[in-house]
Short mmCIF file of C-alpha atoms in Angstrom, two decimals:
data_model
loop_
_atom_site.label_atom_id
_atom_site.label_comp_id
_atom_site.label_asym_id
_atom_site.label_seq_id
_atom_site.Cartn_x
_atom_site.Cartn_y
_atom_site.Cartn_z
CA UNK A 1 -64.29 -15.04 241.20
CA UNK A 2 -61.47 -14.05 243.34
CA UNK A 3 -61.16 -10.75 245.61
CA UNK A 4 -57.55 -9.11 245.02
CA UNK A 5 -57.14 -7.11 247.80
CA UNK A 6 -58.09 -7.19 251.73
CA UNK A 7 -60.67 -4.41 252.69
CA UNK A 8 -60.05 -0.59 251.92
CA UNK A 9 -58.40 0.47 254.85
CA UNK A 10 -55.69 -2.02 254.40
CA UNK A 11 -52.62 0.21 252.61
CA UNK A 12 -51.94 -0.97 249.17
CA UNK A 13 -48.79 -2.13 249.82
CA UNK A 14 -49.69 -4.67 252.24
CA UNK A 15 -53.11 -5.99 250.15
CA UNK A 16 -53.32 -9.74 250.26
CA UNK A 17 -55.47 -11.72 248.11
CA UNK A 18 -58.77 -13.27 249.56
CA UNK A 19 -59.80 -16.67 247.85
CA UNK A 20 -63.11 -16.70 246.23
CA UNK A 21 -63.59 -20.70 248.07
CA UNK A 22 -62.03 -23.27 250.14
CA UNK A 23 -61.41 -24.57 246.77
CA UNK A 24 -59.21 -22.30 245.61
CA UNK A 25 -56.04 -23.29 243.29
CA UNK A 26 -52.72 -23.74 244.35
CA UNK A 27 -51.52 -21.19 242.03
CA UNK A 28 -52.83 -18.32 243.55
CA UNK A 29 -52.18 -15.33 242.46
CA UNK A 30 -49.40 -12.72 244.62
CA UNK A 31 -50.38 -9.32 245.40
CA UNK A 32 -49.22 -7.00 242.71
CA UNK A 33 -49.94 -3.62 244.10
CA UNK A 34 -48.72 -0.53 241.83
CA UNK A 35 -46.97 2.13 243.84
CA UNK A 36 -49.01 5.29 244.78
CA UNK A 37 -45.99 6.98 245.39
CA UNK A 38 -45.56 7.84 241.77
CA UNK A 39 -47.59 10.37 241.58
CA UNK A 40 -48.09 13.42 243.90
CA UNK A 41 -51.49 14.34 244.62
CA UNK A 42 -51.77 17.76 246.21
CA UNK A 43 -54.35 18.92 249.16
CA UNK A 44 -56.06 21.27 246.81
CA UNK A 45 -56.46 22.43 243.57
CA UNK A 46 -57.56 25.78 241.64
CA UNK A 47 -59.16 26.52 238.39
CA UNK A 48 -56.97 26.38 235.29
CA UNK A 49 -57.63 29.39 233.83
CA UNK A 50 -55.46 31.60 231.11
CA UNK A 51 -52.34 29.82 232.00
CA UNK A 52 -53.01 30.34 235.86
CA UNK A 53 -54.19 27.91 239.14
CA UNK A 54 -56.87 30.19 240.73
CA UNK A 55 -59.55 29.92 242.92
CA UNK A 56 -63.34 30.26 242.14
CA UNK A 57 -64.32 33.39 242.30
CA UNK A 58 -67.01 32.61 244.64
CA UNK A 59 -64.78 30.50 246.66
CA UNK A 60 -66.70 27.38 246.25
CA UNK A 61 -64.42 23.94 247.12
CA UNK A 62 -65.67 20.56 246.72
CA UNK A 63 -63.66 16.74 247.34
CA UNK A 64 -62.64 14.55 245.07
CA UNK A 65 -63.30 10.92 245.98
CA UNK A 66 -61.35 7.51 245.58
CA UNK A 67 -64.22 5.29 244.57
CA UNK A 68 -62.34 2.00 245.69
CA UNK A 69 -61.93 3.30 249.37
CA UNK A 70 -63.90 6.16 250.10
CA UNK A 71 -61.21 7.91 250.81
CA UNK A 72 -60.39 12.01 249.94
CA UNK A 73 -57.82 12.76 247.77
CA UNK A 74 -57.95 16.02 246.95
CA UNK A 75 -60.23 19.42 247.16
CA UNK A 76 -60.79 20.98 244.42
CA UNK A 77 -62.14 24.51 243.62
CA UNK A 78 -65.83 24.86 242.36
CA UNK A 79 -66.35 26.41 239.10
CA UNK A 80 -69.43 29.13 238.63
CA UNK A 81 -70.90 31.42 235.88
CA UNK A 82 -68.18 34.05 236.76
CA UNK A 83 -65.70 31.42 236.44
CA UNK A 84 -66.55 30.22 232.98
CA UNK A 85 -66.71 33.53 231.77
CA UNK A 86 -63.59 34.37 233.00
CA UNK A 87 -62.25 31.11 231.03
CA UNK A 88 -64.11 31.87 227.58
CA UNK A 89 -62.37 35.80 228.02
CA UNK A 90 -58.79 34.38 228.28
CA UNK A 91 -59.49 31.50 225.23
CA UNK A 92 -60.80 34.21 222.91
CA UNK A 93 -58.02 36.44 223.59
CA UNK A 94 -55.40 33.50 222.93
CA UNK A 95 -57.37 32.67 220.11
CA UNK A 96 -56.25 35.25 217.61
CA UNK A 97 -52.75 34.29 218.09
CA UNK A 98 -52.80 30.65 218.17
CA UNK A 99 -55.15 30.58 215.04
CA UNK A 100 -52.52 32.33 213.35
CA UNK A 101 -49.74 30.16 213.94
CA UNK A 102 -49.04 28.17 211.15
CA UNK A 103 -50.13 24.84 211.71
CA UNK A 104 -46.52 23.28 212.07
CA UNK A 105 -45.69 25.35 214.93
CA UNK A 106 -49.45 24.51 216.22
CA UNK A 107 -47.98 20.70 215.60
CA UNK A 108 -44.80 21.03 217.60
CA UNK A 109 -46.87 21.97 220.76
CA UNK A 110 -49.12 18.76 220.29
CA UNK A 111 -46.19 16.31 220.20
CA UNK A 112 -44.33 18.41 222.84
CA UNK A 113 -48.24 17.24 224.65
CA UNK A 114 -48.12 13.40 223.21
CA UNK A 115 -44.22 13.07 224.21
CA UNK A 116 -44.75 14.40 228.29
CA UNK A 117 -47.74 12.24 228.28
CA UNK A 118 -45.83 9.41 227.60
CA UNK A 119 -43.27 10.28 229.25
CA UNK A 120 -45.54 10.67 232.94
CA UNK A 121 -47.89 8.22 231.80
CA UNK A 122 -47.06 5.65 234.70
CA UNK A 123 -47.76 8.98 237.30
CA UNK A 124 -51.43 9.32 235.04
CA UNK A 125 -52.20 5.77 235.15
CA UNK A 126 -52.06 5.69 239.12
CA UNK A 127 -53.72 8.52 239.04
CA UNK A 128 -56.54 8.03 236.97
CA UNK A 129 -57.14 4.57 239.03
CA UNK A 130 -57.12 6.01 242.32
CA UNK A 131 -59.85 8.58 240.83
CA UNK A 132 -61.83 6.75 238.77
CA UNK A 133 -61.86 3.29 240.60
CA UNK A 134 -60.77 1.59 237.33
CA UNK A 135 -57.95 -1.56 237.40
CA UNK A 136 -54.61 0.02 236.81
CA UNK A 137 -53.84 -2.30 234.05
CA UNK A 138 -56.97 -1.10 231.81
CA UNK A 139 -55.56 2.77 232.75
CA UNK A 140 -51.70 1.53 232.10
CA UNK A 141 -52.63 -0.58 228.67
CA UNK A 142 -55.54 1.05 227.32
CA UNK A 143 -56.30 4.57 228.20
CA UNK A 144 -52.78 5.88 228.07
CA UNK A 145 -51.51 4.56 225.39
CA UNK A 146 -54.74 5.77 223.30
CA UNK A 147 -54.03 9.16 224.67
CA UNK A 148 -50.79 9.89 223.53
CA UNK A 149 -51.74 8.26 220.01
CA UNK A 150 -54.61 11.07 219.65
CA UNK A 151 -52.31 13.72 220.45
CA UNK A 152 -49.68 12.27 218.21
CA UNK A 153 -52.42 11.65 215.41
CA UNK A 154 -54.05 15.14 215.25
CA UNK A 155 -50.27 16.77 215.92
CA UNK A 156 -49.93 15.08 212.24
CA UNK A 157 -53.14 16.79 210.83
CA UNK A 158 -52.52 20.39 212.26
CA UNK A 159 -50.63 21.57 209.08
CA UNK A 160 -52.51 19.33 206.52
CA UNK A 161 -55.76 20.75 207.25
CA UNK A 162 -55.88 21.91 203.72
CA UNK A 163 -56.08 17.88 202.58
CA UNK A 164 -58.47 16.56 205.03
CA UNK A 165 -61.10 17.14 202.79
CA UNK A 166 -62.98 20.22 203.71
CA UNK A 167 -61.98 22.27 200.98
CA UNK A 168 -59.00 25.04 200.67
CA UNK A 169 -57.56 26.93 203.76
CA UNK A 170 -60.10 25.66 206.00
CA UNK A 171 -60.49 27.87 209.14
CA UNK A 172 -61.18 27.19 213.21
CA UNK A 173 -64.28 28.31 214.80
CA UNK A 174 -62.97 29.68 218.08
CA UNK A 175 -63.68 29.12 221.48
CA UNK A 176 -64.81 25.52 222.13
CA UNK A 177 -66.73 24.80 225.12
CA UNK A 178 -65.61 21.14 225.94
CA UNK A 179 -67.69 18.47 228.68
CA UNK A 180 -66.37 15.30 229.51
CA UNK A 181 -67.71 12.50 231.38
CA UNK A 182 -66.17 10.49 234.45
CA UNK A 183 -65.77 7.06 232.78
CA UNK A 184 -62.57 7.64 230.71
CA UNK A 185 -61.71 11.16 231.82
CA UNK A 186 -58.11 11.31 230.14
CA UNK A 187 -59.01 10.09 227.19
CA UNK A 188 -61.98 11.86 226.71
CA UNK A 189 -59.98 14.93 227.45
CA UNK A 190 -57.75 13.98 224.35
CA UNK A 191 -60.60 13.29 222.41
CA UNK A 192 -61.58 16.81 222.98
CA UNK A 193 -58.65 19.25 222.86
CA UNK A 194 -56.40 17.26 220.67
CA UNK A 195 -58.33 18.12 217.54
CA UNK A 196 -59.57 21.48 218.36
CA UNK A 197 -56.05 22.40 219.14
CA UNK A 198 -55.01 21.00 215.95
CA UNK A 199 -57.78 22.78 214.04
CA UNK A 200 -56.51 26.18 215.62
CA UNK A 201 -59.33 26.25 218.09
CA UNK A 202 -58.97 27.46 221.88
CA UNK A 203 -60.25 25.32 224.46
CA UNK A 204 -62.22 25.43 227.93
CA UNK A 205 -63.03 22.09 229.35
CA UNK A 206 -65.18 21.07 232.01
CA UNK A 207 -64.38 17.57 233.56
CA UNK A 208 -66.49 15.53 235.47
CA UNK A 209 -67.28 16.60 239.03
CA UNK A 210 -65.96 12.86 240.35
CA UNK A 211 -62.85 12.70 238.11
CA UNK A 212 -61.28 16.24 237.67
CA UNK A 213 -57.81 15.62 238.78
CA UNK A 214 -56.49 14.19 235.39
CA UNK A 215 -57.75 17.24 233.25
CA UNK A 216 -55.70 19.00 236.52
CA UNK A 217 -52.22 17.16 235.86
CA UNK A 218 -53.29 17.78 232.02
CA UNK A 219 -53.13 21.52 232.82
CA UNK A 220 -49.65 21.33 234.29
CA UNK A 221 -48.72 19.19 231.46
CA UNK A 222 -49.74 22.33 228.99
CA UNK A 223 -47.28 24.55 230.89
CA UNK A 224 -44.79 21.99 230.55
CA UNK A 225 -45.21 21.90 226.88
CA UNK A 226 -44.85 25.74 227.28
CA UNK A 227 -48.62 25.90 225.33
CA UNK A 228 -49.85 29.77 224.99
CA UNK A 229 -51.64 30.81 227.99
CA UNK A 230 -55.34 30.71 227.51
CA UNK A 231 -55.13 28.21 224.92
CA UNK A 232 -56.21 25.52 227.39
CA UNK A 233 -58.58 26.18 230.72
CA UNK A 234 -59.83 23.81 232.55
CA UNK A 235 -62.90 24.31 234.97
CA UNK A 236 -63.87 22.14 237.67
CA UNK A 237 -67.40 21.53 238.99
CA UNK A 238 -70.88 20.62 238.39
CA UNK A 239 -73.60 20.46 236.19
CA UNK A 240 -74.00 24.26 236.21
CA UNK A 241 -70.86 25.18 235.28
CA UNK A 242 -71.50 22.61 232.34
CA UNK A 243 -74.39 24.63 231.49
CA UNK A 244 -73.01 28.05 231.94
CA UNK A 245 -70.43 26.75 229.51
CA UNK A 246 -72.91 25.30 226.78
CA UNK A 247 -75.03 28.83 227.52
CA UNK A 248 -71.82 31.01 227.05
CA UNK A 249 -72.38 33.21 223.90
CA UNK A 250 -68.84 33.79 223.28
CA UNK A 251 -68.75 30.06 222.78
CA UNK A 252 -68.34 28.95 219.09
CA UNK A 253 -68.67 24.97 219.32
CA UNK A 254 -69.66 22.45 222.10
CA UNK A 255 -68.47 19.22 222.45
CA UNK A 256 -70.42 17.00 224.98
CA UNK A 257 -69.62 13.48 225.79
CA UNK A 258 -72.08 12.16 228.84
CA UNK A 259 -75.69 10.79 229.02
CA UNK A 260 -78.50 10.75 226.71
CA UNK A 261 -80.60 13.26 228.91
CA UNK A 262 -78.09 15.83 229.37
CA UNK A 263 -77.51 15.71 225.77
CA UNK A 264 -80.90 16.51 225.00
CA UNK A 265 -80.88 19.36 227.19
CA UNK A 266 -77.81 20.92 225.84
CA UNK A 267 -79.56 20.46 221.99
CA UNK A 268 -82.04 22.50 223.65
CA UNK A 269 -80.00 24.98 224.91
CA UNK A 270 -78.10 25.89 221.58
CA UNK A 271 -81.13 25.60 218.94
CA UNK A 272 -81.47 29.26 217.44
CA UNK A 273 -77.78 29.80 217.88
CA UNK A 274 -75.20 29.48 215.37
CA UNK A 275 -72.81 26.97 218.16
CA UNK A 276 -71.71 24.36 216.58
CA UNK A 277 -72.55 20.93 218.29
CA UNK A 278 -71.23 17.05 218.96
CA UNK A 279 -73.09 15.03 221.03
CA UNK A 280 -71.51 11.28 222.03
CA UNK A 281 -74.49 10.05 224.26
CA UNK A 282 -75.73 6.87 225.63
CA UNK A 283 -75.76 3.79 224.32
CA UNK A 284 -76.99 0.04 224.56
CA UNK A 285 -74.76 -2.08 222.09
CA UNK A 286 -75.76 -5.23 221.10
CA UNK A 287 -73.29 -7.90 220.39
CA UNK A 288 -74.29 -10.67 218.26
CA UNK A 289 -72.98 -14.32 218.38
CA UNK A 290 -73.86 -16.79 215.23
CA UNK A 291 -74.23 -20.79 215.65
CA UNK A 292 -70.49 -20.93 213.70
CA UNK A 293 -68.61 -18.06 215.92
CA UNK A 294 -65.41 -19.31 217.81
CA UNK A 295 -66.86 -20.00 221.14
CA UNK A 296 -63.80 -19.01 223.36
CA UNK A 297 -62.99 -16.24 221.65
CA UNK A 298 -66.16 -14.99 221.75
CA UNK A 299 -66.43 -15.35 225.09
CA UNK A 300 -63.26 -13.28 225.53
CA UNK A 301 -65.02 -10.35 223.23
CA UNK A 302 -68.26 -10.51 225.40
CA UNK A 303 -65.86 -10.60 228.74
CA UNK A 304 -64.36 -7.27 227.18
CA UNK A 305 -67.44 -6.09 225.83
CA UNK A 306 -69.46 -5.49 229.29
CA UNK A 307 -66.71 -6.03 232.26
CA UNK A 308 -64.33 -3.72 230.84
CA UNK A 309 -63.83 -0.86 233.30
CA UNK A 310 -67.25 -2.37 234.89
CA UNK A 311 -69.29 -1.79 232.08
CA UNK A 312 -69.47 2.17 232.74
CA UNK A 313 -68.57 2.28 228.88
CA UNK A 314 -71.04 4.01 226.82
CA UNK A 315 -70.30 1.64 223.65
CA UNK A 316 -70.19 -1.12 226.16
CA UNK A 317 -71.62 -4.61 224.55
CA UNK A 318 -74.52 -4.67 226.99
CA UNK A 319 -76.91 -6.93 225.34
CA UNK A 320 -75.70 -10.31 224.49
CA UNK A 321 -77.84 -11.64 221.15
CA UNK A 322 -76.97 -15.16 220.66
CA UNK A 323 -78.10 -17.64 218.08
CA UNK A 324 -80.47 -20.54 220.12
CA UNK A 325 -78.70 -23.92 218.93
CA UNK A 326 -75.36 -22.38 220.81
CA UNK A 327 -76.37 -20.59 223.82
CA UNK A 328 -75.81 -23.18 226.54
CA UNK A 329 -72.41 -24.20 225.15
CA UNK A 330 -71.81 -20.12 225.14
CA UNK A 331 -73.48 -19.50 228.91
CA UNK A 332 -71.54 -22.59 230.46
CA UNK A 333 -68.22 -20.85 228.75
CA UNK A 334 -69.29 -17.50 229.83
CA UNK A 335 -70.12 -18.02 233.16
CA UNK A 336 -66.61 -20.93 233.56
CA UNK A 337 -64.36 -17.36 232.76
CA UNK A 338 -66.40 -15.08 235.07
CA UNK A 339 -65.70 -17.12 237.52
CA UNK A 340 -61.44 -16.42 237.02
CA UNK A 341 -61.92 -12.98 237.11
CA UNK A 342 -60.11 -11.22 240.08
CA UNK A 343 -62.54 -8.22 241.91
CA UNK A 344 -60.93 -5.81 244.27
CA UNK A 345 -58.10 -3.40 244.60
CA UNK A 346 -57.81 -1.23 241.57
CA UNK A 347 -54.04 -0.78 242.01
CA UNK A 348 -53.30 -4.52 242.24
CA UNK A 349 -52.01 -5.68 238.74
CA UNK A 350 -53.95 -8.62 239.06
CA UNK A 351 -57.23 -6.93 239.13
CA UNK A 352 -60.20 -7.29 236.32
CA UNK A 353 -63.12 -5.53 238.01
CA UNK A 354 -62.33 -2.35 239.90
CA UNK A 355 -64.83 -0.18 241.79
CA UNK A 356 -68.07 1.50 240.72
CA UNK A 357 -67.22 5.12 240.25
CA UNK A 358 -69.46 6.72 242.50
CA UNK A 359 -72.21 5.81 244.97
CA UNK A 360 -74.79 7.31 243.10
CA UNK A 361 -74.12 5.43 240.25
CA UNK A 362 -73.76 2.16 242.22
CA UNK A 363 -77.53 3.04 243.26
CA UNK A 364 -78.53 3.31 239.83
CA UNK A 365 -76.89 -0.34 238.38
CA UNK A 366 -78.27 -1.92 241.41
CA UNK A 367 -81.43 -0.30 241.48
CA UNK A 368 -81.66 -1.27 237.55
CA UNK A 369 -80.64 -4.83 238.58
CA UNK A 370 -83.75 -5.49 241.11
CA UNK A 371 -85.65 -3.82 238.07
CA UNK A 372 -84.37 -7.05 236.18
CA UNK A 373 -85.33 -9.58 239.24
CA UNK A 374 -88.63 -8.25 239.63
CA UNK A 375 -89.73 -8.81 235.91
CA UNK A 376 -88.71 -11.86 236.02
CA UNK A 377 -85.10 -12.31 234.18
CA UNK A 378 -83.02 -15.08 236.05
CA UNK A 379 -79.87 -12.70 238.03
CA UNK A 380 -76.50 -14.89 238.09
CA UNK A 381 -73.39 -14.24 239.55
CA UNK A 382 -70.33 -15.68 239.95
CA UNK A 383 -69.55 -16.37 243.91
CA UNK A 384 -67.85 -13.02 244.99
CA UNK A 385 -66.69 -11.33 247.98
CA UNK A 386 -66.97 -7.69 247.80
CA UNK A 387 -64.46 -5.36 250.04
CA UNK A 388 -65.98 -4.01 252.86
CA UNK A 389 -65.55 -0.35 251.79
CA UNK A 390 -65.79 1.52 248.51
CA UNK A 391 -68.22 1.44 246.04
CA UNK A 392 -68.51 -2.42 244.02
CA UNK A 393 -70.99 -4.56 242.23
CA UNK A 394 -70.21 -8.19 241.08
CA UNK A 395 -70.24 -9.04 237.58
CA UNK A 396 -74.00 -9.66 236.96
CA UNK A 397 -75.44 -11.67 233.93
CA UNK A 398 -79.21 -11.85 233.40
CA UNK A 399 -80.92 -14.95 231.11
CA UNK A 400 -84.57 -15.48 229.94
CA UNK A 401 -84.44 -11.31 229.24
CA UNK A 402 -86.97 -10.41 226.60
CA UNK A 403 -87.32 -6.85 224.45
CA UNK A 404 -89.89 -5.76 227.02
CA UNK A 405 -87.43 -6.06 229.84
CA UNK A 406 -86.06 -2.40 231.17
CA UNK A 407 -82.59 -3.90 231.19
CA UNK A 408 -82.79 -4.59 227.90
CA UNK A 409 -83.63 -0.85 226.63
CA UNK A 410 -82.63 1.41 229.47
CA UNK A 411 -78.46 2.12 229.60
CA UNK A 412 -77.24 0.35 233.11
CA UNK A 413 -73.59 1.73 232.90
CA UNK A 414 -72.08 -1.21 234.80
CA UNK A 415 -70.99 -4.57 234.88
CA UNK A 416 -74.39 -6.23 234.41
CA UNK A 417 -75.41 -8.38 231.11
CA UNK A 418 -78.65 -8.91 229.39
CA UNK A 419 -78.80 -12.22 227.32
CA UNK A 420 -81.58 -12.80 224.66
CA UNK A 421 -81.51 -15.21 222.23
CA UNK A 422 -82.47 -15.46 218.20
CA UNK A 423 -83.02 -17.96 215.18
CA UNK A 424 -81.81 -16.64 212.17
CA UNK A 425 -79.97 -13.10 211.22
CA UNK A 426 -83.04 -11.19 210.44
CA UNK A 427 -84.56 -11.79 213.66
CA UNK A 428 -81.09 -10.84 215.26
CA UNK A 429 -80.80 -7.81 212.84
CA UNK A 430 -84.37 -7.07 214.03
CA UNK A 431 -83.34 -7.06 217.75
CA UNK A 432 -80.37 -5.43 217.36
CA UNK A 433 -81.69 -2.64 215.90
CA UNK A 434 -84.75 -2.38 218.59
CA UNK A 435 -83.28 0.01 220.55
CA UNK A 436 -83.43 4.19 221.41
CA UNK A 437 -79.83 4.01 221.09
CA UNK A 438 -77.67 3.25 218.05
CA UNK A 439 -74.12 3.80 219.40
CA UNK A 440 -72.10 0.41 218.71
CA UNK A 441 -72.85 -3.35 218.02
CA UNK A 442 -70.46 -6.93 217.34
CA UNK A 443 -70.60 -9.54 215.28
CA UNK A 444 -69.22 -12.96 215.85
CA UNK A 445 -68.90 -15.64 212.70
CA UNK A 446 -66.41 -17.02 210.42
CA UNK A 447 -68.23 -15.81 207.67
CA UNK A 448 -66.81 -12.89 206.30
CA UNK A 449 -70.29 -12.27 203.78
CA UNK A 450 -72.53 -12.84 206.79
CA UNK A 451 -70.68 -9.80 208.74
CA UNK A 452 -70.85 -7.35 205.42
CA UNK A 453 -74.53 -8.78 205.10
CA UNK A 454 -75.67 -8.08 208.74
CA UNK A 455 -72.84 -4.80 209.82
CA UNK A 456 -74.53 -3.04 206.53
CA UNK A 457 -77.78 -3.62 208.26
CA UNK A 458 -77.24 -2.56 211.82
CA UNK A 459 -78.09 0.99 212.60
CA UNK A 460 -74.80 1.37 214.83
CA UNK A 461 -72.26 4.05 214.32
CA UNK A 462 -69.50 1.48 215.20
CA UNK A 463 -69.60 -2.27 214.57
CA UNK A 464 -66.70 -4.80 215.32
CA UNK A 465 -66.30 -7.78 213.68
CA UNK A 466 -64.76 -10.75 215.56
CA UNK A 467 -63.88 -8.50 218.64
CA UNK A 468 -64.88 -5.39 220.50
CA UNK A 469 -64.17 -2.04 222.32
CA UNK A 470 -61.12 -1.71 220.03
CA UNK A 471 -60.21 1.84 219.38
CA UNK A 472 -57.71 3.86 216.98
CA UNK A 473 -57.30 7.51 216.84
CA UNK A 474 -57.48 7.28 213.17
CA UNK A 475 -61.05 5.67 213.45
CA UNK A 476 -64.23 8.04 213.27
CA UNK A 477 -66.46 7.34 216.64
CA UNK A 478 -69.98 8.53 217.34
CA UNK A 479 -73.72 7.07 217.01
CA UNK A 480 -77.24 7.27 215.67
CA UNK A 481 -80.83 8.08 217.23
CA UNK A 482 -80.54 8.92 220.78
CA UNK A 483 -76.64 8.03 220.92
CA UNK A 484 -75.98 11.42 219.43
CA UNK A 485 -74.80 12.94 216.20
CA UNK A 486 -71.44 14.21 215.08
CA UNK A 487 -68.12 12.29 214.84
CA UNK A 488 -64.64 12.11 217.12
CA UNK A 489 -61.76 10.52 215.86
CA UNK A 490 -59.99 10.46 212.62
CA UNK A 491 -60.28 12.53 209.72
CA UNK A 492 -63.95 13.05 210.66
CA UNK A 493 -63.37 14.77 213.52
CA UNK A 494 -61.32 17.42 212.24
CA UNK A 495 -64.73 18.38 210.79
CA UNK A 496 -66.57 19.37 214.28
CA UNK A 497 -63.61 21.85 214.39
CA UNK A 498 -63.21 23.56 211.13
CA UNK A 499 -65.73 26.56 209.67
CA UNK A 500 -66.41 24.24 206.26
#
């Protein structure tokens, strides 16, 4: 594995590649840094309430830090209960007029937002990479195109709600309180806000405290698009702000993406109320490779499944189930492939592995990896020099893993792959389903009949066949068991925001 940049103190424009070993390829990558000049980050940001930026009532602020450099990017107002109340009241005032607009008129705003996102996609991609730590090629080529696509897609639904399958003239719920995570800040915002607005609801959204900037830039996009005041409100803050939003008596709909522990707390908070809730929580996805699978293709799917966004993906394929007869061949190929990945400066377009989002998350990944070793699993990582600043963790593969190992049961949310084996399809299904989670799974085989037979038995909300981590706004996403309930995306994603 190569490191794509010098330590974080070196400016991005001066970053130079560092070979993984003395035998580095003569065809070494030249640095290809994306310019930071395309995004202008203000020294401070307020809350976005009723169409205007404002200070928090309590005057509190917090700093948002770039995970790859530990550089302070900006200071952000920290919302409290009083600010949440202001935002909900603004959304309630805006709801009457917004919900009364013809669907075709709401669609115009959504289309306009989608086009502005496209126009500002380079700026937003750099911003997301700075604030989150993921590689620029992921924000540029995956996140931003999907963000725009979700707004385009739900703009198309805004005047067709009668034909969504939920009866004639379905009505919006009211004010939607939405809490999103830090792993896909702008994409999770799009998943939540686009269907809510299309259905005629107004929104109060709390972004994660480690990644508030793209949501605040989206607030500016709402103003640029001429969205009526109060329709979208953005309130950065910590868990207390999220709890105040969930508990607010004038919130009609709660949408949360994040950890299972917080999801359970939210379910308890709303129990006994008439609030509608969707929860998209943790996962421990099984990636099943049968003996007839195309090995090279499967290896690419495994790498994308667990090392995309440094494994900080709820539907990551963190459990590799490989048929015993091809285990050695597959692992040899996988290790060769991992040795070619490049870790380092997320703004370098050659980078495959970026920074872990926060010191807290890095500590969790490190602790669970150490637990895996202590419990007897065999740990392997490619030769990899980590940058001296920032939060970094080398891609890691554990073999000799059983279902009793902590690393096979707990969600690590990092670039750590646990490898288990199986002999028969029934054993593969049993091991894949032996989890408290049920969000995603992958199947690798050349037999279409096997794909259908196995997929039908897997208790997972999304099952990919001969691919992994493929998303589309037309396709519903969600889980079973402790991975939550409800669906986002597609026609199904509208139901959560309609009184049906």
